[in-house]
Amino acid sequence: MASKISFVEKYWDKLLVLPTIVYLGIFAFGSFGLVLFLSLTDMSFKGEIAGFNFIFAENYIKVFADPIFQTSLKNTAILVCVAVPIEMLLGLGMALMLNQDIKGRRFFRLLFLLPLMTTPIVVGNIWRLMYNSEFGLINYILISTGILNKPVPILGQPETALFGIILIDIWEWTPFVMLILLSGLQALPTAPYEAALVDGASSLQIFKRITLPMLTPTLLVALLLRLMDAIKIFDVVYITTFGGPGLSTEIIGLTIYKEAFRKLNLGYASAMTVVVLFVVIILSNIIIMVINKLMRR
Amino acid sequence: MNKAFLKLTLYIGLAASVLFFFTPIVYLFFTSFKSQVEIYQYPILPKDFNLENYLIIFDPQRSGRFILANLISSIIASFGSVAIALPIGTIAAYSISRYKTGGDNLFFMILTTRMAPPVVFSIPIFLIMKYSGLINTLHGLAIVYAAFNLALVIWMMKSFFDEVPKDIDEAAQIDGWSKIYTLFRLVLPRVYPGLFATAILCVIFAWNEFLFALLLMHSPLNQTLPVGIAGFYGERGWEWGQMAAAGLIAILPIYVFALIVQRHLVRGLTMGGIKE
């Protein structure tokens, strides 16, 4: 008995992390190993796994020449590069507003959080309602104010569909940026502001010389998290356009899903997954490197 | 002059923000009271606040849907995942906070499991679940959600444990208390509020999750709310009013949870981005 207790006491720190390591070992790192293995095979799935052959790099060669994969990479890049900067700007503006002394500040903060908390599938459905060309609120407003003379199916035509998705992303994620920046603003020291007021600095000068430099680390954190999350978009596109019309809103997550679970090419879809994972790892390392460089300055 | 102008911009900005971020949710609320015909007749406000859509979706014979079963499935899967991830993650977080177990590498590796796109794990987890017989079961879904919530629990609980003075552990050791007693009787009670906030954040994540529920749950009775709602396509196309009603049922509990944990949201959301 005594030896049992001393065993627990001796390895206490390691025993505590053991369940986590086993759990994540199976699900995260086991998963990764399995995907890597599958990506070298031609495995397909028809209710059960049939036999499969090792075809090694063949899937990878195919992935890089796949026009659908290229289109979805391009669309994902457009979405990230357009939506995230707008979210950062709007989020900063809102955080600055809510950092002022206004009545009901806490109430407004809570109100703006609602889009972020909304189930993504429901977010998609809300905007299907909003965009609907027969009764949707957006077309109703545009027509009754005379901006349009006939309804436009925003998600139903290739020219505007990706723009429609980007607007949904902005609606859903600007509150996220706002929340992080607001907490950053509220953690800033007050002494520099008092000194600036004594010196008679204008609001614009205070913002440019004091707020912005001190807020930069928080801004970069928000940017990093948004970039990583924007790549993950799936639910909203699944429920609104499913990648269509044509391939106009096809994004990475959806392409892998369709390849694996609609066309049932597990091997090929695994190769896509590995490529995406490496792109994400490389991208995030580049971003972190840039951030570290900026922070040191 | 300058000040008045700033004040005016502030209130215009605030009004515009409220309109943009709140109108779509109000619109969903209004739509949930409209019948399929009324949606075309009354573009904004419903004619009256008719609860018909809510009654239909909760009656499987009239709607052919199982929203009540979906609701129960969502509750089981999300709370089940917390029941698994919270104890496992909390003890690991304590170990990482107090003993720096695994150094920076272990902590960083745990966090990366949350940074990678979920779709990366879709194929292997589908196969693991299928061949372990856990596919299409709610405890199977809870186990998968727990894997994703584990990183969040460790991140949150480590920061809460870091706030508890180490003197407590050291004093307990000098007094001759066992390490088990120190953790469960002396340290853990001090992080109960953090434990509660972490649990709710995990519930919110699991509740909103769609991809794995879609892949793993095939029978309509076992599907969670997001999957149930994604299937609102009837003989006459989308049944908008019913879909809106089901959407509100799904998001109202989350809004209540968000209200409870709003103080801890920033900590939960910045996971992996802020080094403390």
Coordinates of N, CA, C and O in Angstrom, one line a residue, chain A residues 16-97:
Chain A
L16 N -0.8 13.1 -14.2 CA -1.9 14.0 -14.5 C -2.0 14.3 -16.0 O -3.1 14.6 -16.4
V17 N -0.9 14.3 -16.7 CA -1.0 14.7 -18.1 C -1.2 13.4 -19.0 O -1.5 13.5 -20.2
L18 N -1.1 12.2 -18.4 CA -1.2 11.0 -19.1 C -2.5 10.8 -19.9 O -2.5 10.5 -21.1
P19 N -3.6 11.0 -19.2 CA -4.9 10.9 -20.0 C -5.0 11.8 -21.2 O -5.4 11.4 -22.3
T20 N -4.5 13.0 -21.0 CA -4.5 14.0 -22.1 C -3.7 13.5 -23.3 O -4.1 13.5 -24.5
I21 N -2.5 13.0 -22.9 CA -1.6 12.6 -24.0 C -2.1 11.4 -24.7 O -2.1 11.3 -26.0
V22 N -2.7 10.4 -24.0 CA -3.3 9.3 -24.6 C -4.5 9.7 -25.6 O -4.6 9.3 -26.7
Y23 N -5.3 10.6 -25.0 CA -6.5 11.0 -25.8 C -6.1 11.8 -27.1 O -6.6 11.4 -28.1
L24 N -5.2 12.7 -26.9 CA -4.8 13.5 -28.1 C -3.9 12.7 -29.0 O -3.9 12.9 -30.2
G25 N -3.2 11.7 -28.4 CA -2.4 10.9 -29.2 C -3.2 10.1 -30.2 O -2.9 10.0 -31.3
I26 N -4.4 9.6 -29.7 CA -5.2 8.8 -30.6 C -5.9 9.8 -31.6 O -5.8 9.6 -32.8
F27 N -6.6 10.8 -31.1 CA -7.4 11.6 -32.0 C -6.7 12.6 -32.8 O -7.0 12.8 -34.0
A28 N -5.7 13.3 -32.3 CA -5.0 14.3 -33.1 C -3.8 13.7 -33.9 O -3.8 13.8 -35.1
F29 N -2.9 13.1 -33.1 CA -1.7 12.7 -33.8 C -1.9 11.3 -34.5 O -1.4 11.1 -35.6
G30 N -2.7 10.5 -33.9 CA -3.2 9.2 -34.6 C -3.9 9.6 -35.9 O -3.6 9.0 -37.0
S31 N -4.8 10.6 -35.9 CA -5.5 11.0 -37.1 C -4.5 11.5 -38.1 O -4.7 11.2 -39.3
F32 N -3.5 12.3 -37.7 CA -2.6 12.8 -38.7 C -1.8 11.7 -39.3 O -1.7 11.7 -40.6
G33 N -1.4 10.7 -38.6 CA -0.7 9.6 -39.1 C -1.6 8.8 -40.1 O -1.1 8.4 -41.2
L34 N -2.8 8.6 -39.8 CA -3.8 7.9 -40.6 C -4.0 8.6 -41.9 O -4.0 8.0 -43.0
V35 N -4.1 10.0 -41.9 CA -4.3 10.8 -43.1 C -3.1 10.6 -44.0 O -3.2 10.5 -45.2
L36 N -1.9 10.7 -43.4 CA -0.6 10.6 -44.1 C -0.6 9.3 -44.8 O -0.2 9.2 -46.0
F37 N -0.9 8.2 -44.1 CA -1.0 6.9 -44.7 C -2.0 6.8 -45.8 O -1.6 6.3 -46.9
L38 N -3.2 7.2 -45.6 CA -4.2 7.1 -46.6 C -3.9 7.9 -47.9 O -4.2 7.5 -49.0
S39 N -3.1 9.0 -47.7 CA -2.8 9.9 -48.8 C -1.9 9.2 -49.8 O -1.8 9.6 -51.0
L40 N -1.3 8.1 -49.4 CA -0.4 7.3 -50.3 C -1.1 6.2 -51.0 O -0.5 5.4 -51.7
T41 N -2.4 6.0 -50.7 CA -3.2 4.9 -51.3 C -4.3 5.4 -52.2 O -4.6 6.6 -52.3
D42 N -4.9 4.5 -52.9 CA -6.1 4.8 -53.8 C -7.4 4.4 -53.1 O -8.3 4.0 -53.8
M43 N -7.4 4.4 -51.8 CA -8.6 3.9 -51.1 C -9.8 4.7 -51.4 O -9.9 5.9 -51.4
S44 N -10.9 3.9 -51.7 CA -12.2 4.6 -51.8 C -13.2 3.9 -50.8 O -12.8 2.8 -50.3
F45 N -14.3 4.5 -50.6 CA -15.2 4.0 -49.5 C -16.6 3.8 -50.1 O -17.2 4.8 -50.4
K46 N -17.0 2.6 -50.1 CA -18.4 2.4 -50.6 C -19.2 1.6 -49.5 O -19.4 0.4 -49.6
G47 N -19.4 2.3 -48.4 CA -20.1 1.7 -47.2 C -19.1 0.9 -46.4 O -19.0 1.0 -45.2
E48 N -18.2 0.2 -47.1 CA -17.1 -0.5 -46.4 C -15.8 -0.2 -47.2 O -15.9 0.3 -48.3
I49 N -14.7 -0.4 -46.6 CA -13.5 -0.1 -47.3 C -13.1 -1.4 -48.1 O -13.1 -2.5 -47.6
A50 N -13.0 -1.2 -49.4 CA -12.6 -2.3 -50.3 C -11.1 -2.4 -50.2 O -10.5 -1.7 -49.5
G51 N -10.5 -3.2 -51.0 CA -9.0 -3.3 -51.1 C -8.5 -2.0 -51.5 O -9.1 -1.2 -52.1
F52 N -7.2 -1.8 -51.3 CA -6.5 -0.6 -51.8 C -5.1 -0.9 -52.1 O -4.5 -1.8 -51.7
N53 N -4.6 0.0 -53.0 CA -3.2 -0.2 -53.4 C -2.4 1.0 -53.0 O -2.9 2.1 -52.9
F54 N -1.1 0.8 -52.8 CA -0.2 2.0 -52.6 C 0.1 2.6 -53.9 O 0.6 1.9 -54.8
I55 N -0.1 3.9 -54.0 CA 0.2 4.6 -55.3 C 1.2 5.7 -55.0 O 1.5 6.5 -55.9
F56 N 1.6 5.8 -53.7 CA 2.6 6.8 -53.3 C 2.3 8.2 -53.8 O 1.2 8.7 -53.4
A57 N 3.1 8.9 -54.5 CA 3.0 10.3 -54.8 C 1.9 10.6 -55.8 O 1.6 11.8 -56.0
E58 N 1.3 9.6 -56.4 CA 0.3 9.9 -57.5 C -0.8 10.8 -57.1 O -1.1 11.7 -57.9
N59 N -1.3 10.7 -55.9 CA -2.4 11.6 -55.4 C -1.9 13.0 -55.4 O -2.6 13.9 -55.7
Y60 N -0.7 13.2 -54.9 CA -0.1 14.5 -54.7 C 0.1 15.2 -56.1 O -0.2 16.4 -56.2
I61 N 0.5 14.4 -57.0 CA 0.7 15.0 -58.4 C -0.6 15.4 -58.9 O -0.8 16.5 -59.5
K62 N -1.7 14.6 -58.7 CA -3.0 14.9 -59.1 C -3.6 16.1 -58.4 O -4.2 17.0 -59.1
V63 N -3.3 16.3 -57.1 CA -3.8 17.4 -56.4 C -3.4 18.7 -57.0 O -4.2 19.6 -57.2
F64 N -2.1 18.8 -57.3 CA -1.5 20.1 -57.8 C -2.0 20.4 -59.1 O -2.0 21.6 -59.5
A65 N -2.5 19.4 -59.9 CA -3.0 19.7 -61.2 C -4.6 19.9 -61.2 O -5.2 20.1 -62.3
D66 N -5.2 19.7 -60.1 CA -6.7 19.6 -60.0 C -7.3 21.0 -60.1 O -7.0 21.9 -59.2
P67 N -8.0 21.3 -61.2 CA -8.6 22.7 -61.3 C -9.6 23.0 -60.2 O -9.6 24.2 -59.8
I68 N -10.3 22.0 -59.7 CA -11.3 22.4 -58.6 C -10.5 22.8 -57.3 O -10.8 23.8 -56.7
F69 N -9.4 22.0 -57.1 CA -8.6 22.4 -55.9 C -8.0 23.8 -56.0 O -8.0 24.5 -55.1
Q70 N -7.5 24.1 -57.3 CA -6.9 25.4 -57.5 C -7.9 26.5 -57.3 O -7.7 27.5 -56.7
T71 N -9.2 26.2 -57.9 CA -10.2 27.3 -57.7 C -10.5 27.5 -56.2 O -10.7 28.6 -55.8
S72 N -10.6 26.4 -55.5 CA -11.0 26.5 -54.1 C -9.9 27.2 -53.3 O -10.2 28.0 -52.4
L73 N -8.6 26.9 -53.6 CA -7.5 27.7 -53.0 C -7.7 29.2 -53.3 O -7.6 30.0 -52.4
K74 N -8.0 29.5 -54.6 CA -8.1 30.9 -55.0 C -9.2 31.5 -54.2 O -9.1 32.6 -53.7
N75 N -10.4 30.9 -54.2 CA -11.6 31.5 -53.5 C -11.3 31.7 -52.0 O -11.7 32.7 -51.5
T76 N -10.7 30.7 -51.4 CA -10.4 30.8 -50.0 C -9.4 32.0 -49.8 O -9.6 32.8 -48.8
A77 N -8.4 32.1 -50.6 CA -7.5 33.3 -50.5 C -8.2 34.6 -50.7 O -8.0 35.5 -49.9
I78 N -9.1 34.7 -51.7 CA -9.9 35.9 -51.9 C -10.7 36.2 -50.6 O -10.7 37.4 -50.1
L79 N -11.4 35.2 -50.1 CA -12.2 35.4 -48.9 C -11.4 36.0 -47.8 O -11.8 36.9 -47.1
V80 N -10.3 35.3 -47.5 CA -9.4 35.7 -46.4 C -8.9 37.1 -46.6 O -8.9 37.9 -45.7
C81 N -8.4 37.4 -47.8 CA -7.7 38.7 -48.1 C -8.7 39.8 -48.1 O -8.3 41.0 -47.9
V82 N -10.0 39.6 -48.4 CA -10.9 40.7 -48.5 C -11.6 40.8 -47.1 O -11.7 41.9 -46.6
A83 N -12.1 39.7 -46.6 CA -12.9 39.8 -45.3 C -12.1 40.2 -44.1 O -12.5 41.1 -43.4
V84 N -10.9 39.6 -43.9 CA -10.2 39.8 -42.7 C -9.8 41.3 -42.5 O -10.0 41.9 -41.4
P85 N -9.2 42.0 -43.5 CA -8.9 43.4 -43.3 C -10.1 44.3 -43.0 O -10.0 45.1 -42.1
I86 N -11.3 44.0 -43.7 CA -12.5 44.8 -43.3 C -12.9 44.5 -41.9 O -13.3 45.4 -41.2
E87 N -12.8 43.2 -41.5 CA -13.2 42.9 -40.1 C -12.3 43.6 -39.1 O -12.7 44.1 -38.1
M88 N -11.0 43.7 -39.4 CA -10.0 44.4 -38.5 C -10.4 45.8 -38.4 O -10.4 46.4 -37.3
L89 N -10.7 46.5 -39.6 CA -11.0 47.9 -39.5 C -12.3 48.2 -38.8 O -12.3 49.0 -37.9
L90 N -13.3 47.5 -39.1 CA -14.6 47.7 -38.5 C -14.5 47.3 -37.0 O -15.1 48.1 -36.1
G91 N -13.8 46.2 -36.7 CA -13.7 45.8 -35.3 C -13.0 46.9 -34.5 O -13.3 47.2 -33.4
L92 N -11.9 47.5 -35.1 CA -11.2 48.6 -34.4 C -12.1 49.8 -34.2 O -12.1 50.3 -33.0
G93 N -12.8 50.1 -35.2 CA -13.8 51.2 -35.1 C -14.8 51.0 -33.9 O -15.0 51.9 -33.1
M94 N -15.3 49.8 -33.9 CA -16.3 49.5 -32.9 C -15.7 49.5 -31.5 O -16.3 49.9 -30.5
A95 N -14.5 48.9 -31.4 CA -13.8 48.8 -30.1 C -13.6 50.3 -29.6 O -13.8 50.6 -28.4
L96 N -13.1 51.2 -30.5 CA -12.9 52.6 -30.1 C -14.2 53.2 -29.6 O -14.2 53.9 -28.6
M97 N -15.3 52.9 -30.3 CA -16.6 53.5 -29.9 C -17.0 53.0 -28.5 O -17.4 53.8 -27.7

